[in-house]
Coordinates of N, CA, C and O in Angstrom, one line a residue:
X15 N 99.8 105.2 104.3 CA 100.3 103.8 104.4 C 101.7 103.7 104.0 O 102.3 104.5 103.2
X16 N 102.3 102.6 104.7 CA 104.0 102.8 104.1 C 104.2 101.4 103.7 O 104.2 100.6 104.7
X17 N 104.3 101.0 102.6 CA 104.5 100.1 101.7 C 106.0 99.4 101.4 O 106.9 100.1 101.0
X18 N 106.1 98.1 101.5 CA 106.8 97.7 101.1 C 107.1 97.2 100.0 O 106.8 96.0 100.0
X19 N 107.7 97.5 98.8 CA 107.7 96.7 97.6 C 108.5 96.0 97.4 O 109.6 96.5 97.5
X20 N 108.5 94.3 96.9 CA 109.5 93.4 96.9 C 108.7 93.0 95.4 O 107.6 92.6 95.0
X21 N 110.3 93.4 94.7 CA 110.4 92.8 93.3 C 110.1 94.0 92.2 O 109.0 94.2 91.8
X22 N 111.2 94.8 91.8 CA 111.2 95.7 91.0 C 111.2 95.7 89.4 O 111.2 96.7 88.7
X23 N 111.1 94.7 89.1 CA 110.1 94.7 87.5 C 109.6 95.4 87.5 O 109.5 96.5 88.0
X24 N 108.7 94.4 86.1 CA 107.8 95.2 85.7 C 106.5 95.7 86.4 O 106.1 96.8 86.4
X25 N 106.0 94.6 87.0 CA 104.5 94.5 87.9 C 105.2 96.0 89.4 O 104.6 97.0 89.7
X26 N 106.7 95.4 89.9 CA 106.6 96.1 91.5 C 106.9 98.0 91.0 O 107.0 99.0 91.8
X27 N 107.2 97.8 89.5 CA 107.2 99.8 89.4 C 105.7 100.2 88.9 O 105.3 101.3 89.0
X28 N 105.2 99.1 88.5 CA 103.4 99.4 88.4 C 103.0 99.9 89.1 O 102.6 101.0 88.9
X29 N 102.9 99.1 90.7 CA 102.9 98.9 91.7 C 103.2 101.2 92.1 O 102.5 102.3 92.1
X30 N 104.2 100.9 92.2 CA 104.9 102.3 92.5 C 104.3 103.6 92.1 O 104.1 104.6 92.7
X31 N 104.0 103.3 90.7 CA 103.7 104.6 90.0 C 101.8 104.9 90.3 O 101.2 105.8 89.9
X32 N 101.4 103.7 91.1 CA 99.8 104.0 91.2 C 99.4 103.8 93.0 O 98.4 103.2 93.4
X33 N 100.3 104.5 93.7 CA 100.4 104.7 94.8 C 100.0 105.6 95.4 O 100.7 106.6 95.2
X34 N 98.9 106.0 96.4 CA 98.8 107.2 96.9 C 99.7 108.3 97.1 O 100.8 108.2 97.7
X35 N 99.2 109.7 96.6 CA 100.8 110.3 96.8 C 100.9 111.0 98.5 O 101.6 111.9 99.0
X36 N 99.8 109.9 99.2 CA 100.0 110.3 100.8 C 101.2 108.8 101.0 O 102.0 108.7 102.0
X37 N 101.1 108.0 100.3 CA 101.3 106.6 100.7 C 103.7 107.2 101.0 O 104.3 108.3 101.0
X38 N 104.0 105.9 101.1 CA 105.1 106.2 101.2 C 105.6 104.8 101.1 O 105.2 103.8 101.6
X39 N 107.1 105.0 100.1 CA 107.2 103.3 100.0 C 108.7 103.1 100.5 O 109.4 104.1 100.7
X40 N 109.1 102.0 100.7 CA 111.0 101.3 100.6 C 110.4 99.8 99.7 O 109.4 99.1 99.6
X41 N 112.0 100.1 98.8 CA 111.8 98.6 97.9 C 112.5 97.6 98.5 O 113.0 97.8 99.6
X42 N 112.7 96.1 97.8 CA 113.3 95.2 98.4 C 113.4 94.3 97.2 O 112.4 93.7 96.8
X43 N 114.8 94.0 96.4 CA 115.1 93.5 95.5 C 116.6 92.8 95.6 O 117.7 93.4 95.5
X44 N 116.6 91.6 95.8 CA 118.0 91.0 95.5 C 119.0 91.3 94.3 O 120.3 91.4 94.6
X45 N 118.4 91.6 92.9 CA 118.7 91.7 91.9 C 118.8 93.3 91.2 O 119.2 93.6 90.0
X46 N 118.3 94.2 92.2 CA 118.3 95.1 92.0 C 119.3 96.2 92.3 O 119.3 96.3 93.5
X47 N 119.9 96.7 92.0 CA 121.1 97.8 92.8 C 120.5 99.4 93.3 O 121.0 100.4 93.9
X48 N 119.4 99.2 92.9 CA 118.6 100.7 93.1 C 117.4 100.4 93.7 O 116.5 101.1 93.4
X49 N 117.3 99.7 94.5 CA 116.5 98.9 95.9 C 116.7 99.5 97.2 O 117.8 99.5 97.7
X50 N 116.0 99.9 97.8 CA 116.6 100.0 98.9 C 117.2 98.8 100.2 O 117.9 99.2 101.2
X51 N 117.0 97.9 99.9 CA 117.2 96.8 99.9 C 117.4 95.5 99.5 O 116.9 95.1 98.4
X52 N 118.1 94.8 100.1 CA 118.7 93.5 99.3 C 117.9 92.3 100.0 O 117.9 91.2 99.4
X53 N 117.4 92.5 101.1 CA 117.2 91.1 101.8 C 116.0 91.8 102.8 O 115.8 92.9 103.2
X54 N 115.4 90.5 102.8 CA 114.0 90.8 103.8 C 114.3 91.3 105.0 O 114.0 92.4 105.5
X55 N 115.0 90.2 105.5 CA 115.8 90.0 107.1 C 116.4 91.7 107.2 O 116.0 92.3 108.2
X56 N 117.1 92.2 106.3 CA 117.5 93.9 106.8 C 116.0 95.0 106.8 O 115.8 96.2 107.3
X57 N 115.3 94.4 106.2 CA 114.3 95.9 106.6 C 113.2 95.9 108.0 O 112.3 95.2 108.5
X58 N 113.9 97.0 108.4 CA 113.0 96.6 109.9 C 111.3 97.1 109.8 O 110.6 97.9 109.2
X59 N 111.3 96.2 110.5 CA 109.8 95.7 110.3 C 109.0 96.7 110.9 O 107.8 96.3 110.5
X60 N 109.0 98.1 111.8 CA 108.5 99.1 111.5 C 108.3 100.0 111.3 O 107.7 100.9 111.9
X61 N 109.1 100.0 109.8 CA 109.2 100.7 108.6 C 108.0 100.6 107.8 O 107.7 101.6 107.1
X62 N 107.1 99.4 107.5 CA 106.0 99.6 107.0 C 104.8 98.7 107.7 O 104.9 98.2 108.7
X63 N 103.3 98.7 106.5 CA 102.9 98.5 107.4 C 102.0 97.2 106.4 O 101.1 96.4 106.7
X64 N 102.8 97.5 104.9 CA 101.8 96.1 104.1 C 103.0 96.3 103.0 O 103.5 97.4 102.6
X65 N 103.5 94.6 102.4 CA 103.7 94.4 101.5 C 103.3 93.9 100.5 O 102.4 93.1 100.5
X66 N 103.8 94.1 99.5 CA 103.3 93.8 97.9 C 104.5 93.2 97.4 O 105.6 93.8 97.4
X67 N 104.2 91.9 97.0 CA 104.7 90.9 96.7 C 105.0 90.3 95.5 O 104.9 89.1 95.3
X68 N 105.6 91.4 94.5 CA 105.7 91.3 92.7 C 107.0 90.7 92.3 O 107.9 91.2 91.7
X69 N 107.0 89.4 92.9 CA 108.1 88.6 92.1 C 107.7 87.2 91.5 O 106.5 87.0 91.2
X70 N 108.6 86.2 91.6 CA 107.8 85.0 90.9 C 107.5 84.4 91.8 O 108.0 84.4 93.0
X71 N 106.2 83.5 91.4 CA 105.6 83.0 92.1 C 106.6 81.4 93.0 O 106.1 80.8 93.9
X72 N 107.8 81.2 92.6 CA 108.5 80.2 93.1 C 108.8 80.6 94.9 O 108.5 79.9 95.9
X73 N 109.4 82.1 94.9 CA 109.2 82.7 96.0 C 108.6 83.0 97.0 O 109.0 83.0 98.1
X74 N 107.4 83.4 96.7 CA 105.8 84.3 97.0 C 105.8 83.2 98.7 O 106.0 83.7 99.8
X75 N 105.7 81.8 98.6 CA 105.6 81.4 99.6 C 106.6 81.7 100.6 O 106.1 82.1 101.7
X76 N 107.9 81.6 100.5 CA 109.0 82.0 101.6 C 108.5 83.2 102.3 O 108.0 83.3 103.5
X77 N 108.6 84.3 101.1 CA 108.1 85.7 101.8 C 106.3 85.7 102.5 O 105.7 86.7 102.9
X78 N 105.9 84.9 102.4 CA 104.5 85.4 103.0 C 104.8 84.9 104.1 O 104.5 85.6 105.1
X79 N 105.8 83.5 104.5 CA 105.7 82.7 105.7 C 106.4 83.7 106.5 O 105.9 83.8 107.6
X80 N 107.3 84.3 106.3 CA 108.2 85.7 107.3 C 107.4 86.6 107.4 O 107.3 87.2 108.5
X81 N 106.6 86.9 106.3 CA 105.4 88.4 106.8 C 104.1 87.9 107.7 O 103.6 88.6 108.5
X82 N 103.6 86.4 107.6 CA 102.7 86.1 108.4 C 103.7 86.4 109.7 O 103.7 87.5 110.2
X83 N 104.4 85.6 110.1 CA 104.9 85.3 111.2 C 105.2 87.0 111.9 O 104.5 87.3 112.9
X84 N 105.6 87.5 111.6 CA 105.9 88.8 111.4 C 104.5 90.0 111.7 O 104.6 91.2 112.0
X85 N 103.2 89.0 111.4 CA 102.0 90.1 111.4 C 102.0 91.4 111.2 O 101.5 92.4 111.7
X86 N 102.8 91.0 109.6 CA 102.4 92.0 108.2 C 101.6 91.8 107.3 O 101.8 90.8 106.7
X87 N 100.6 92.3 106.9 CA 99.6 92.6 105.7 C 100.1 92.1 104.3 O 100.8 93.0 103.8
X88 N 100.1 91.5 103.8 CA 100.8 91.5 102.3 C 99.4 91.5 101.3 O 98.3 91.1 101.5
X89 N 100.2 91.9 100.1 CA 99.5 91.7 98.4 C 100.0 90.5 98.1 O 100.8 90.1 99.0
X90 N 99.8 89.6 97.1 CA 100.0 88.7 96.5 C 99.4 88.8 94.9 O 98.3 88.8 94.5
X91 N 100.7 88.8 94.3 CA 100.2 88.8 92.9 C 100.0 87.6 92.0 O 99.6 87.7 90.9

């Protein structure tokens, strides 16, 4: 599975470290500089195939409404 991780805290390196080691991930962090990304809008969409959604919940809505729309899979934490 190829995973998207959005939100590199504490919860999205949780996330990381309990991953299949078939699985395969790209991150997506505004605040992060060791992300592979900065912005939803740049990761092309197939590059994975479900995201996991570990930031605050003020957010959580924007990004589901682009991954529905989008007919991506997501986590919600």
């Amino acid at each position: 599975m190829r995973v998207l991780i959005i939100g590199l805290g504490n919860q999205g390196k949780k996330r990381i470290k309990n991953l299949n080691k078939s699985d395969t991930h790209i991150t997506l962090d505004p605040y992060n500089n060791n992300a592979d990304y900065n912005s939803i809008k740049d990761v092309p969409l197939d590059d994975f195939d479900v995201a996991f959604l570990c930031i605050p919940d003020e957010l959580k809505v924007r990004y589901m409404k682009y991954l529905i729309k989008n007919g991506k899979h997501h986590l919600v934490e």
